[in-house]
Short mmCIF file of C-alpha atoms in Angstrom, two decimals:
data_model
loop_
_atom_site.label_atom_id
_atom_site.label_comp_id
_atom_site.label_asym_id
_atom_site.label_seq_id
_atom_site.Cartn_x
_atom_site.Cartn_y
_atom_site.Cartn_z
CA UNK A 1 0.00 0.00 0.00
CA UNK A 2 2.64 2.32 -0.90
CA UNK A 3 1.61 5.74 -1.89
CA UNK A 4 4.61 7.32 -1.05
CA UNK A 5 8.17 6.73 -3.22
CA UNK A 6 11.36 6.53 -2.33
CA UNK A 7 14.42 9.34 -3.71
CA UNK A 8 18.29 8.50 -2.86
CA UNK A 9 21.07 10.99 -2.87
CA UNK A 10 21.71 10.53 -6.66
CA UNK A 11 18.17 10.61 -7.75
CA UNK A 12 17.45 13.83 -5.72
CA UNK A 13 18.14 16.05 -8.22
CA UNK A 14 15.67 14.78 -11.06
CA UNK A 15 12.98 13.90 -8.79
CA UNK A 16 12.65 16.66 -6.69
CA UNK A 17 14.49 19.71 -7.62
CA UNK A 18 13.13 19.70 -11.47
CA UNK A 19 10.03 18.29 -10.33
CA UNK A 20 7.10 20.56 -11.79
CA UNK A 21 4.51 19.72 -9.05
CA UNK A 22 5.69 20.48 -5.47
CA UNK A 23 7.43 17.88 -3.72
CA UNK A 24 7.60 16.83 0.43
CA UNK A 25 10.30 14.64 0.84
CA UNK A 26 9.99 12.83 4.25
CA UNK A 27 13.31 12.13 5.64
CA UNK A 28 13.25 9.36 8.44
CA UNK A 29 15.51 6.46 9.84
CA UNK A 30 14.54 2.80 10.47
CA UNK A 31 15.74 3.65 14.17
CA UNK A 32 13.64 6.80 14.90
CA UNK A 33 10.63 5.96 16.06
CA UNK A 34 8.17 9.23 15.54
CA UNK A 35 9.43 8.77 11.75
CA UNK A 36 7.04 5.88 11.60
CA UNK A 37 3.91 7.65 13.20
CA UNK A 38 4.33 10.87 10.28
CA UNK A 39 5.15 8.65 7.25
CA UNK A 40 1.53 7.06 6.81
CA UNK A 41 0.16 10.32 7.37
CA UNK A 42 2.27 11.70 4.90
CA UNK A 43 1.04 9.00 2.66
CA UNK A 44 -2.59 9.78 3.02
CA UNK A 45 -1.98 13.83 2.19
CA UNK A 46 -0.25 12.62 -1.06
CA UNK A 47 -3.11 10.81 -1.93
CA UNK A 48 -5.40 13.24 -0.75
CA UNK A 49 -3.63 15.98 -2.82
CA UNK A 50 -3.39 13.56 -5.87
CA UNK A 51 -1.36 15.15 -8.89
CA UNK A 52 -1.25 18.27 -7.04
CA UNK A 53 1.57 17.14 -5.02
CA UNK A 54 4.60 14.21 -5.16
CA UNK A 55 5.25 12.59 -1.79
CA UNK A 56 8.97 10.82 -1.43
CA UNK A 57 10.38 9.16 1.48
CA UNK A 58 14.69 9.66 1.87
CA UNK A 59 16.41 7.43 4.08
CA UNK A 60 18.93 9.31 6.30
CA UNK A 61 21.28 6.44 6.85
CA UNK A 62 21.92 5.55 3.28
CA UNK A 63 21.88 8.88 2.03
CA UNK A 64 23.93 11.30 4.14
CA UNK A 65 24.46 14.31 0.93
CA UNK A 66 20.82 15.39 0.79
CA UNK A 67 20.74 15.08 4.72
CA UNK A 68 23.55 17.65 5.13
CA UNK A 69 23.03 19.88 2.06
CA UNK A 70 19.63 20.97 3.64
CA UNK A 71 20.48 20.81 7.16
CA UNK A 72 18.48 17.89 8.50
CA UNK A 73 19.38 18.14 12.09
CA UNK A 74 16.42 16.07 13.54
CA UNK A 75 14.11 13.49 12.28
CA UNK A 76 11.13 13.49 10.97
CA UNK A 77 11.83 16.62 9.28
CA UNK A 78 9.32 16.91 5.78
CA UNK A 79 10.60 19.55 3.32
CA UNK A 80 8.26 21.04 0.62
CA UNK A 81 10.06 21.87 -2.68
CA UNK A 82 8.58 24.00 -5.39
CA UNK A 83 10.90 24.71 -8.16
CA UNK A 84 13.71 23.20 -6.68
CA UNK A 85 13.36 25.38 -3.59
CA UNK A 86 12.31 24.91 -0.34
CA UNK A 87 9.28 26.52 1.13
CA UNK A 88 8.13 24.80 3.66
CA UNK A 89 9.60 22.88 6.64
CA UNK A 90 7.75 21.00 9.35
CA UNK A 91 9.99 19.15 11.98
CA UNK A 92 8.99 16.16 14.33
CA UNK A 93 6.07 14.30 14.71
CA UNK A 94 2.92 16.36 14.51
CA UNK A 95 -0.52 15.45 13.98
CA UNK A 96 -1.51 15.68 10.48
CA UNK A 97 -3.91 18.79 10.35
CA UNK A 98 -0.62 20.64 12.00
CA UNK A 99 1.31 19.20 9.19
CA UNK A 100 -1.33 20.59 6.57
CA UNK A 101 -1.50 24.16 8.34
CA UNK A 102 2.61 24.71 7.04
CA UNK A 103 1.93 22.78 3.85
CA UNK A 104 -1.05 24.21 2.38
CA UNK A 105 -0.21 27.37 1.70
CA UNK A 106 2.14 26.72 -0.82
CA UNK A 107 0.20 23.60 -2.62
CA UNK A 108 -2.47 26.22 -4.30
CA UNK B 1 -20.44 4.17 15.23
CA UNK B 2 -22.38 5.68 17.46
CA UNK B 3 -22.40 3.04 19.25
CA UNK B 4 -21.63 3.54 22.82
CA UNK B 5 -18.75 2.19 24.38
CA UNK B 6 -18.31 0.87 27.96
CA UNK B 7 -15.02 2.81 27.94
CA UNK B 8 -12.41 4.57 26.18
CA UNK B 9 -8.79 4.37 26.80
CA UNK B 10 -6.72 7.93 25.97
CA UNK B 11 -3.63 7.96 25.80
CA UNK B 12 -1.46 4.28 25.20
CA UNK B 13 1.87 3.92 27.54
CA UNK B 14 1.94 1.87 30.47
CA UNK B 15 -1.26 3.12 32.47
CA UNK B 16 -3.32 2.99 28.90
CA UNK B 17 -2.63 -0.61 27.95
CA UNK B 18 -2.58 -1.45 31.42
CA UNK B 19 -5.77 -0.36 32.14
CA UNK B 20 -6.92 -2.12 28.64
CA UNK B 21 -5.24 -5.11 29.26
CA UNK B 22 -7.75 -5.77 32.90
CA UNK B 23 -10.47 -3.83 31.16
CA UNK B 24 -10.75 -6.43 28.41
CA UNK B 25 -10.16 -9.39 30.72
CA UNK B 26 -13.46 -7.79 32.36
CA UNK B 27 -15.23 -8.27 28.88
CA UNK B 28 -15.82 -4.36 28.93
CA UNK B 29 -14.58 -4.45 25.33
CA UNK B 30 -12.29 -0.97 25.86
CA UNK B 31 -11.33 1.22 22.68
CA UNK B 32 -7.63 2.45 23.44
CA UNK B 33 -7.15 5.60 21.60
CA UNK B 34 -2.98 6.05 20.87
CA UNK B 35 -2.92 9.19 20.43
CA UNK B 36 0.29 10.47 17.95
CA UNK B 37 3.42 9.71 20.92
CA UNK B 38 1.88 5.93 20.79
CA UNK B 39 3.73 3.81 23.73
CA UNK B 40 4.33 6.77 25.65
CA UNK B 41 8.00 7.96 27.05
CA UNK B 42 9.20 4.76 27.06
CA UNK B 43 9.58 4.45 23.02
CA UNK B 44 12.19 7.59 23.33
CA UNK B 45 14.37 5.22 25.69
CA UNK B 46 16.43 2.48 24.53
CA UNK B 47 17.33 0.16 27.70
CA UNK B 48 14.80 -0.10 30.75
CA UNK B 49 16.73 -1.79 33.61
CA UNK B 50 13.95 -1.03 36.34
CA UNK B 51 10.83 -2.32 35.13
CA UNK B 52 10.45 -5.38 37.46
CA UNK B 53 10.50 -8.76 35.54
CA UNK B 54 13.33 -8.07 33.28
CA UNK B 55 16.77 -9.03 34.98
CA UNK B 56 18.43 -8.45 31.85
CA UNK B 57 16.82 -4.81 31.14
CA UNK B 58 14.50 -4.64 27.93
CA UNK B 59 14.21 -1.66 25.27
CA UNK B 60 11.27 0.67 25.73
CA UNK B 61 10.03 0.23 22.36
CA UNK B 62 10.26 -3.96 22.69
CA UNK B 63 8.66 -3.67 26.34
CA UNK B 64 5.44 -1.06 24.91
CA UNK B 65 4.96 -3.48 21.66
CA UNK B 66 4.47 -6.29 24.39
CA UNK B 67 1.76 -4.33 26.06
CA UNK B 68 0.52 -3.82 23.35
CA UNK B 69 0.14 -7.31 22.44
CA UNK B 70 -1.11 -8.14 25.67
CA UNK B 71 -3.65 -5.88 25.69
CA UNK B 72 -5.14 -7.06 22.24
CA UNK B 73 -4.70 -10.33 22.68
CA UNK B 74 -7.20 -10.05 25.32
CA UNK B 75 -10.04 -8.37 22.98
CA UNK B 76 -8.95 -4.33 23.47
CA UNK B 77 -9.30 -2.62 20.81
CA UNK B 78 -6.55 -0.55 19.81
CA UNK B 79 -6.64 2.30 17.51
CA UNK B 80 -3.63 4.95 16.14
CA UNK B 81 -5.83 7.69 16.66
CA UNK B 82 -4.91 11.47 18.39
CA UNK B 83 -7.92 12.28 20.04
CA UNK B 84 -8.76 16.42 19.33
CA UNK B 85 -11.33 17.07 21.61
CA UNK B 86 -13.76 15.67 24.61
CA UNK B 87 -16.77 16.24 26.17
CA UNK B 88 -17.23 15.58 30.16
CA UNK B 89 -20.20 17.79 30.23
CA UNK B 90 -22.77 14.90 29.38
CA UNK B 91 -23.13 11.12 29.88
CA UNK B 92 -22.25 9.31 27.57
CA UNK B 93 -19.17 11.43 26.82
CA UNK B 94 -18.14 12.04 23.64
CA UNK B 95 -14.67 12.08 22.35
CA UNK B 96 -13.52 13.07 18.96
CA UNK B 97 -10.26 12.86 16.63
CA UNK B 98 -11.02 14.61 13.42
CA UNK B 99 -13.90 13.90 11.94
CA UNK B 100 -14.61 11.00 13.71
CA UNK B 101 -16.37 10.51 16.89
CA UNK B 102 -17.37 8.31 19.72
CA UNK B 103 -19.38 8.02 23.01
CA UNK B 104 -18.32 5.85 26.15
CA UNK B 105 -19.94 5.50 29.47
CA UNK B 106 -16.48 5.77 31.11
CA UNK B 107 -13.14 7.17 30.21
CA UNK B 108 -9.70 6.71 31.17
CA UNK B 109 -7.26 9.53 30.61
CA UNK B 110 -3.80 7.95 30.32
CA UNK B 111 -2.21 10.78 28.22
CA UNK B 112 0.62 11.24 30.73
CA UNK B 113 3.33 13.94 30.00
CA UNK B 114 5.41 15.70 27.50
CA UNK B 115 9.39 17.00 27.59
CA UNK B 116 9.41 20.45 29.06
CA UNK B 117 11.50 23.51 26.98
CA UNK B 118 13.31 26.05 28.91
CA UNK B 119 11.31 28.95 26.75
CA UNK B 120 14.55 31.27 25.83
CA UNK B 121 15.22 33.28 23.30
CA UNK B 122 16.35 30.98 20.21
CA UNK B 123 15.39 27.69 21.29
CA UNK B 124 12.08 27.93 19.54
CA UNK B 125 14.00 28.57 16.11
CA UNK B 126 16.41 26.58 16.36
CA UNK B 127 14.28 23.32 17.07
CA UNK B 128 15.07 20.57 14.96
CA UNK B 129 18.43 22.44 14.33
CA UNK B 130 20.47 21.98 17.00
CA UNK B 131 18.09 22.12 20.28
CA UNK B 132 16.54 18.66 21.28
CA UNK B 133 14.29 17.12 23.65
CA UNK B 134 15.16 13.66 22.71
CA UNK B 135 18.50 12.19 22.73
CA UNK B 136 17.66 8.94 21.19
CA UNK B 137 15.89 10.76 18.00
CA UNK B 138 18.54 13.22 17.13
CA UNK B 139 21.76 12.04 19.15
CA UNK B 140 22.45 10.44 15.71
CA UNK B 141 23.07 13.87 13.62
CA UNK B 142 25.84 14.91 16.19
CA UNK B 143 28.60 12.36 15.89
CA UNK B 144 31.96 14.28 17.20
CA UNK B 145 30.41 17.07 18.11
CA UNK B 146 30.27 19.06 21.59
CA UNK B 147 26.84 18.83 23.23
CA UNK B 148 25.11 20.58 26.06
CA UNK B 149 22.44 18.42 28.05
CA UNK B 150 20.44 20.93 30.45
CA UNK B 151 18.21 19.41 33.31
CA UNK B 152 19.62 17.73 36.99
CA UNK B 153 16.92 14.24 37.18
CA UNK B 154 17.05 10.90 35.64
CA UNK B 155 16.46 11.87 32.25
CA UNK B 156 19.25 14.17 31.96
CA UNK B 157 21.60 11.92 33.16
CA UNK B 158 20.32 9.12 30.34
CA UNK B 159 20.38 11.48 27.69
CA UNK B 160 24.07 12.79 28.59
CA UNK B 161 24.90 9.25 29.24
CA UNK B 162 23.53 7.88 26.00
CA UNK B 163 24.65 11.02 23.56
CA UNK B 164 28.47 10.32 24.61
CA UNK B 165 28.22 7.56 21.93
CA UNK B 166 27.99 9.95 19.47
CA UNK B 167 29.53 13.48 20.90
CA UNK B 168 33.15 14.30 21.38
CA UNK B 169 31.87 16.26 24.50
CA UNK B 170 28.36 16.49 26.72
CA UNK B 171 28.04 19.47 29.24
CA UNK B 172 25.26 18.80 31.57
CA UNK B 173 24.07 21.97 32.84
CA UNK B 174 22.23 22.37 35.66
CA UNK B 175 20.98 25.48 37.94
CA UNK B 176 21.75 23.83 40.97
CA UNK B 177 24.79 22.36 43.02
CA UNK B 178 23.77 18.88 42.81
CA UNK B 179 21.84 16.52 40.80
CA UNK B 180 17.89 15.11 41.94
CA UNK B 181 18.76 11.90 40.17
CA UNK B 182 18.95 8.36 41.29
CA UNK B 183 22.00 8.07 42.58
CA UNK B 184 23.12 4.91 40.14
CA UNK B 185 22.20 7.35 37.14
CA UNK B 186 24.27 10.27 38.38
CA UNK B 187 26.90 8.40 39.38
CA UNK B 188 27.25 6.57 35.93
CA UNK B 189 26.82 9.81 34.30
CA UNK B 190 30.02 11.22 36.78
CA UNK B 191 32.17 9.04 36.08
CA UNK B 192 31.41 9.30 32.35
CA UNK B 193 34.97 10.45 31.00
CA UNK B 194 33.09 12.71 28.48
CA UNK B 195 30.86 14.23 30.27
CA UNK B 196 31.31 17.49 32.45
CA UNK B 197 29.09 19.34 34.59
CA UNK B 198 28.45 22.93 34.85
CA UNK B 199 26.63 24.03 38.21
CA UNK B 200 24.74 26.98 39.66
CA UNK B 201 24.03 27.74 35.69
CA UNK B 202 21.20 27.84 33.70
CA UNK B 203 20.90 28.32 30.17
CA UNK B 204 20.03 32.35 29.16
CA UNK B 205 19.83 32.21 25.67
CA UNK B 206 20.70 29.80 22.34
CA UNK B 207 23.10 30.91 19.71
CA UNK B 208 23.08 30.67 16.12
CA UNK B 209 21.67 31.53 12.72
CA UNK B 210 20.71 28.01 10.45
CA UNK B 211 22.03 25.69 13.15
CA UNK B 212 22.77 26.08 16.74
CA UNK B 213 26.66 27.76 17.65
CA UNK B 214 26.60 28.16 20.80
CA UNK B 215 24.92 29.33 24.09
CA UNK B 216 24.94 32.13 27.13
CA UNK B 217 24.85 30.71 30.56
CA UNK B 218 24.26 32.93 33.64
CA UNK B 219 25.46 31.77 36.84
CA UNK B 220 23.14 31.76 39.31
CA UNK B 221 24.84 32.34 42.45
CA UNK B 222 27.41 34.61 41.40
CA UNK B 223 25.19 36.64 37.93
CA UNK B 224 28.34 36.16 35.95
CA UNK B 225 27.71 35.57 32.16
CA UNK B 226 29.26 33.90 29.95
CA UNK B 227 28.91 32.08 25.82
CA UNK B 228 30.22 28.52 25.24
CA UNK B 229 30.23 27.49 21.66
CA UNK B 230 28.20 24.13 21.68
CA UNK B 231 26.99 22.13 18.17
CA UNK B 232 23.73 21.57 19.66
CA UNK B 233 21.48 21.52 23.45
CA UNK B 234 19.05 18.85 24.32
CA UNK B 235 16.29 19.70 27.39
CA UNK B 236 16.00 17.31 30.17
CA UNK B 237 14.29 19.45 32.36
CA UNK B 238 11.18 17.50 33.60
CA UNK B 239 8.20 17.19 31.58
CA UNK B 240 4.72 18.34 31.80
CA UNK B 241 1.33 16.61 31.65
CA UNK B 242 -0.78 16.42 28.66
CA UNK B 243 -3.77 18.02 30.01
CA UNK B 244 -4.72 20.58 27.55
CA UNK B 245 -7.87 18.52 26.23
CA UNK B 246 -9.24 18.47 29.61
CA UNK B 247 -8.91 21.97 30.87
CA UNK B 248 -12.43 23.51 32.05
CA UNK B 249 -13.74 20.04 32.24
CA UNK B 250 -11.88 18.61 35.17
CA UNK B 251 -9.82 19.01 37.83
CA UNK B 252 -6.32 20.08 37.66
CA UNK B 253 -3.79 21.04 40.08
CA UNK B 254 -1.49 24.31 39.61
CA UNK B 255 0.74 22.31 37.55
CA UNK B 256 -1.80 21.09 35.36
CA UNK B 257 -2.01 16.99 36.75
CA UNK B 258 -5.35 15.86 36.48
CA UNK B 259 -6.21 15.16 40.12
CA UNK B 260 -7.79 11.97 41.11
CA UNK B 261 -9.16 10.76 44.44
CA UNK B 262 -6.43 8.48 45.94
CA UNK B 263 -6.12 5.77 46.50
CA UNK B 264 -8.64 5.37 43.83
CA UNK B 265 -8.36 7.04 40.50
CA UNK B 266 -11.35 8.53 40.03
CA UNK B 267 -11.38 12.27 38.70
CA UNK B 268 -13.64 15.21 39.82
CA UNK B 269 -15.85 13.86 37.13
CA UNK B 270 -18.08 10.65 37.97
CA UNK B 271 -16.90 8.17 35.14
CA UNK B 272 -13.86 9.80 34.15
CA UNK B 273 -10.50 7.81 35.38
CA UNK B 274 -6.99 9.17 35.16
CA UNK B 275 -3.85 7.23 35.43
CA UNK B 276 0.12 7.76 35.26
CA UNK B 277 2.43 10.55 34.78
CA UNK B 278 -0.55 12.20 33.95
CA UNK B 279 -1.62 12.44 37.59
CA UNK B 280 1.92 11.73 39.04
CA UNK B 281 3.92 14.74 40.27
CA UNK B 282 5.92 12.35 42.62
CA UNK B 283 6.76 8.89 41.49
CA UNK B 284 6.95 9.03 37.19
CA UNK B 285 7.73 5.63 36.74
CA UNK B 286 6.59 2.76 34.41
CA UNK B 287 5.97 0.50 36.68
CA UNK B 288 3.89 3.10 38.87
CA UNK B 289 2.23 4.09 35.93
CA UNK B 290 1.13 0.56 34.92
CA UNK B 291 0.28 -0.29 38.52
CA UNK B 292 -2.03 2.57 38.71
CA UNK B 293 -3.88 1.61 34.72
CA UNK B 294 -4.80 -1.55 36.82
CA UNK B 295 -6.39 0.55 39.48
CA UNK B 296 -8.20 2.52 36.82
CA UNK B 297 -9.68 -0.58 34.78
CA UNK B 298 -10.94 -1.86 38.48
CA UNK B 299 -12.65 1.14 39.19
CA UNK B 300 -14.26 1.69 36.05
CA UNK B 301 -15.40 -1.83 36.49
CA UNK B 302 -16.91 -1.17 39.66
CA UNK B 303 -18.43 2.24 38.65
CA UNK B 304 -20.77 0.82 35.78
CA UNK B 305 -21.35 -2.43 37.64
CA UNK B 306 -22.82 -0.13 40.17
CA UNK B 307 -24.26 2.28 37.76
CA UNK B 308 -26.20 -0.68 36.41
CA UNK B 309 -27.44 -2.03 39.23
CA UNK B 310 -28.68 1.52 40.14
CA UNK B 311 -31.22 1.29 37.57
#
């Protein structure tokens, strides 16, 4: 039942910074436990948004250049990227309608 | 649906599934509500060497999955749910998450208590950036660094303890001249060749831009001032209850603890049940905590048993 993809360190740049839709990567560890609680609700707001918005899961442990090259201090951290930037950051486990509060702004 | 439940479990660490485990085994069919920390405190540890039964220690996260297990296998119902609002002011009460909604006859609040932050200048920024509550989530990101660890109990003296597998350095900070910990935990965190302690000091302000440089530390007996560049601070300063849904609607103390009517745990609401770190200024434990779940599925038991035969 996976709605969400996956996007490694050599991938990153063709699936998420030339992405034309707006992208939330969800970066997360096997080890860290909140990580688990956010991912399936970051699932159900990719399906929820549809084509509207790309959800991809990055693995902190196997990919270490994305992690540094946008700071990822603390997991879960989700990053929004629209046009290869980043507009949006929500760190540590929230419940989802938090999560949509910092998203939705920028997925008109 | 709307159907309406015998009673409703918030909150799932060791006083939630305990008090589903004995409700079930009473046939009351309980719902358990998670709520978005599922397991509680104890899935932010890694080894617990005090809960009784476990000579060789077990991992929080191993030791919740088993109450877990427990608790279903004996017909609870267990749902990964954060409940958003309740509703004491009527019988059946009514709790929601969302959209959806459900009544019970009896509740048990179980949604014990969150880390504390020291509320200076920078630490709300830099979140997630250098400042911490949890050692075990983010010690990983700080491998040969220099850490500061701020608080004087148990939990600061696990966190310093456990982040010297990653750090170069840990401070502990603490505001006063000696620790409240257990005295295994502050000895072990002592003797801990990377690990220093800085008394009489508490933490003024945190330091940095996109990431965490440093910090300024007042001493408190003698006002002097002074920065020390750190790569990141975690809290371990106590923690607070989880009260917020309940406020208006039931008792709480000055602190925020939901009150209950020891030895019992009945709440200033007839039908509403609180157990754990939720009520617990003084003890915090596991075992405590899953000791007084017990007491809570008993009493509920008792309450609509005599409900019932009340007419």
């Amino acid at each position: 039942m996976a709605n969400i993809g996956t996007v490694n360190d050599s991938e990153f740049q063709q699936t998420v910074l030339d992405s034309d839709t707006p992208v939330l990567v969800d970066f997360w560890a096997e080890w860290c436990v909140p990580c688990h609680m956010v991912t399936p609700i970051v699932e159900e707001i990719g399906t929820e948004k549809g084509d509207g918005l790309k959800v991809v899961k990055l693995n902190i442990d196997e990919n270490p250049q994305a992690t540094q090259t946008y700071g990822v201090m603390s997991i879960p951290s989700l990053i929004l990227f629209k046009g290869g930037q980043e507009v949006a950051r929500v760190i540590g486990a929230k419940p989802k309608d938090a999560i949509l509060r910092d998203l939705e702004p920028h997925l008109v | 649906m709307d159907d309406i439940r015998n009673v409703l479990i918030i909150g799932s660490g060791p006083a939630g599934f305990t008090a589903a485990l004995y409700a079930a085994r009473a046939s009351l069919e309980p719902l358990v509500l998670k709520g978005l920390e599922a397991g509680g405190q104890l899935m932010l540890t890694t080894d617990v060497e005090n809960y009784p039964g476990f000579a060789d220690g077990i991992l929080g996260p191993e030791l919740m999955e088993q109450m877990e297990k427990q608790a279903s296998r004996f017909g609870a119902e267990i749902l990964p749910v954060h409940v958003t609002e309740v509703d004491l002011s009527t019988r059946p009460f009514a709790v929601r998450a969302g959209d959806q909604q459900w009544r019970a006859r009896a509740i048990v609040i179980s949604t014990g208590a969150t880390a504390r932050w020291l509320g200076v200048p920078g630490e709300e920024r830099l979140r997630g950036r250098g400042v911490s509550a949890c050692a075990t989530c983010d010690g990983f990101f700080f491998r040969d660094r220099e850490l500061i660890v701020t608080g004087g109990g148990d939990t600061a003296m696990e966190e310093a303890t456990f982040l010297t597998k990653f750090a170069s350095s840990v401070t502990l900070v603490h505001r006063r001249d000696e620790f409240r910990a257990s005295k295994v935990m502050a000895e072990r965190a002592l003797a801990n060749p990377k690990i220093r302690v800085v008394w009489d000091t508490v933490i003024e302000e945190i330091l940095g831009t996109d990431a965490v440089t440093g910090v300024r530390l007042r001493n408190v007996k003698t006002g002097e001032v002074h920065e020390q560049a750190t790569d990141g601070v975690f809290m371990a300063i106590g923690h607070d209850p989880t009260t917020a849904l309940f406020r208006g609607q039931l008792d709480l103390d000055d602190e925020g603890y939901v009150r209950v009517q020891e030895p019992r745990t009945a709440t200033s609401v007839p039908g509403v049940f609180a157990a754990g770190d939720v009520t617990d200024t003084t003890y915090r434990q596991a075992v405590t905590a899953a000791g007084q779940g017990c007491k809570a599925a008993i009493d509920v038991e008792r309450f609509l048993e005599a409900e019932r035969h009340n007419g």
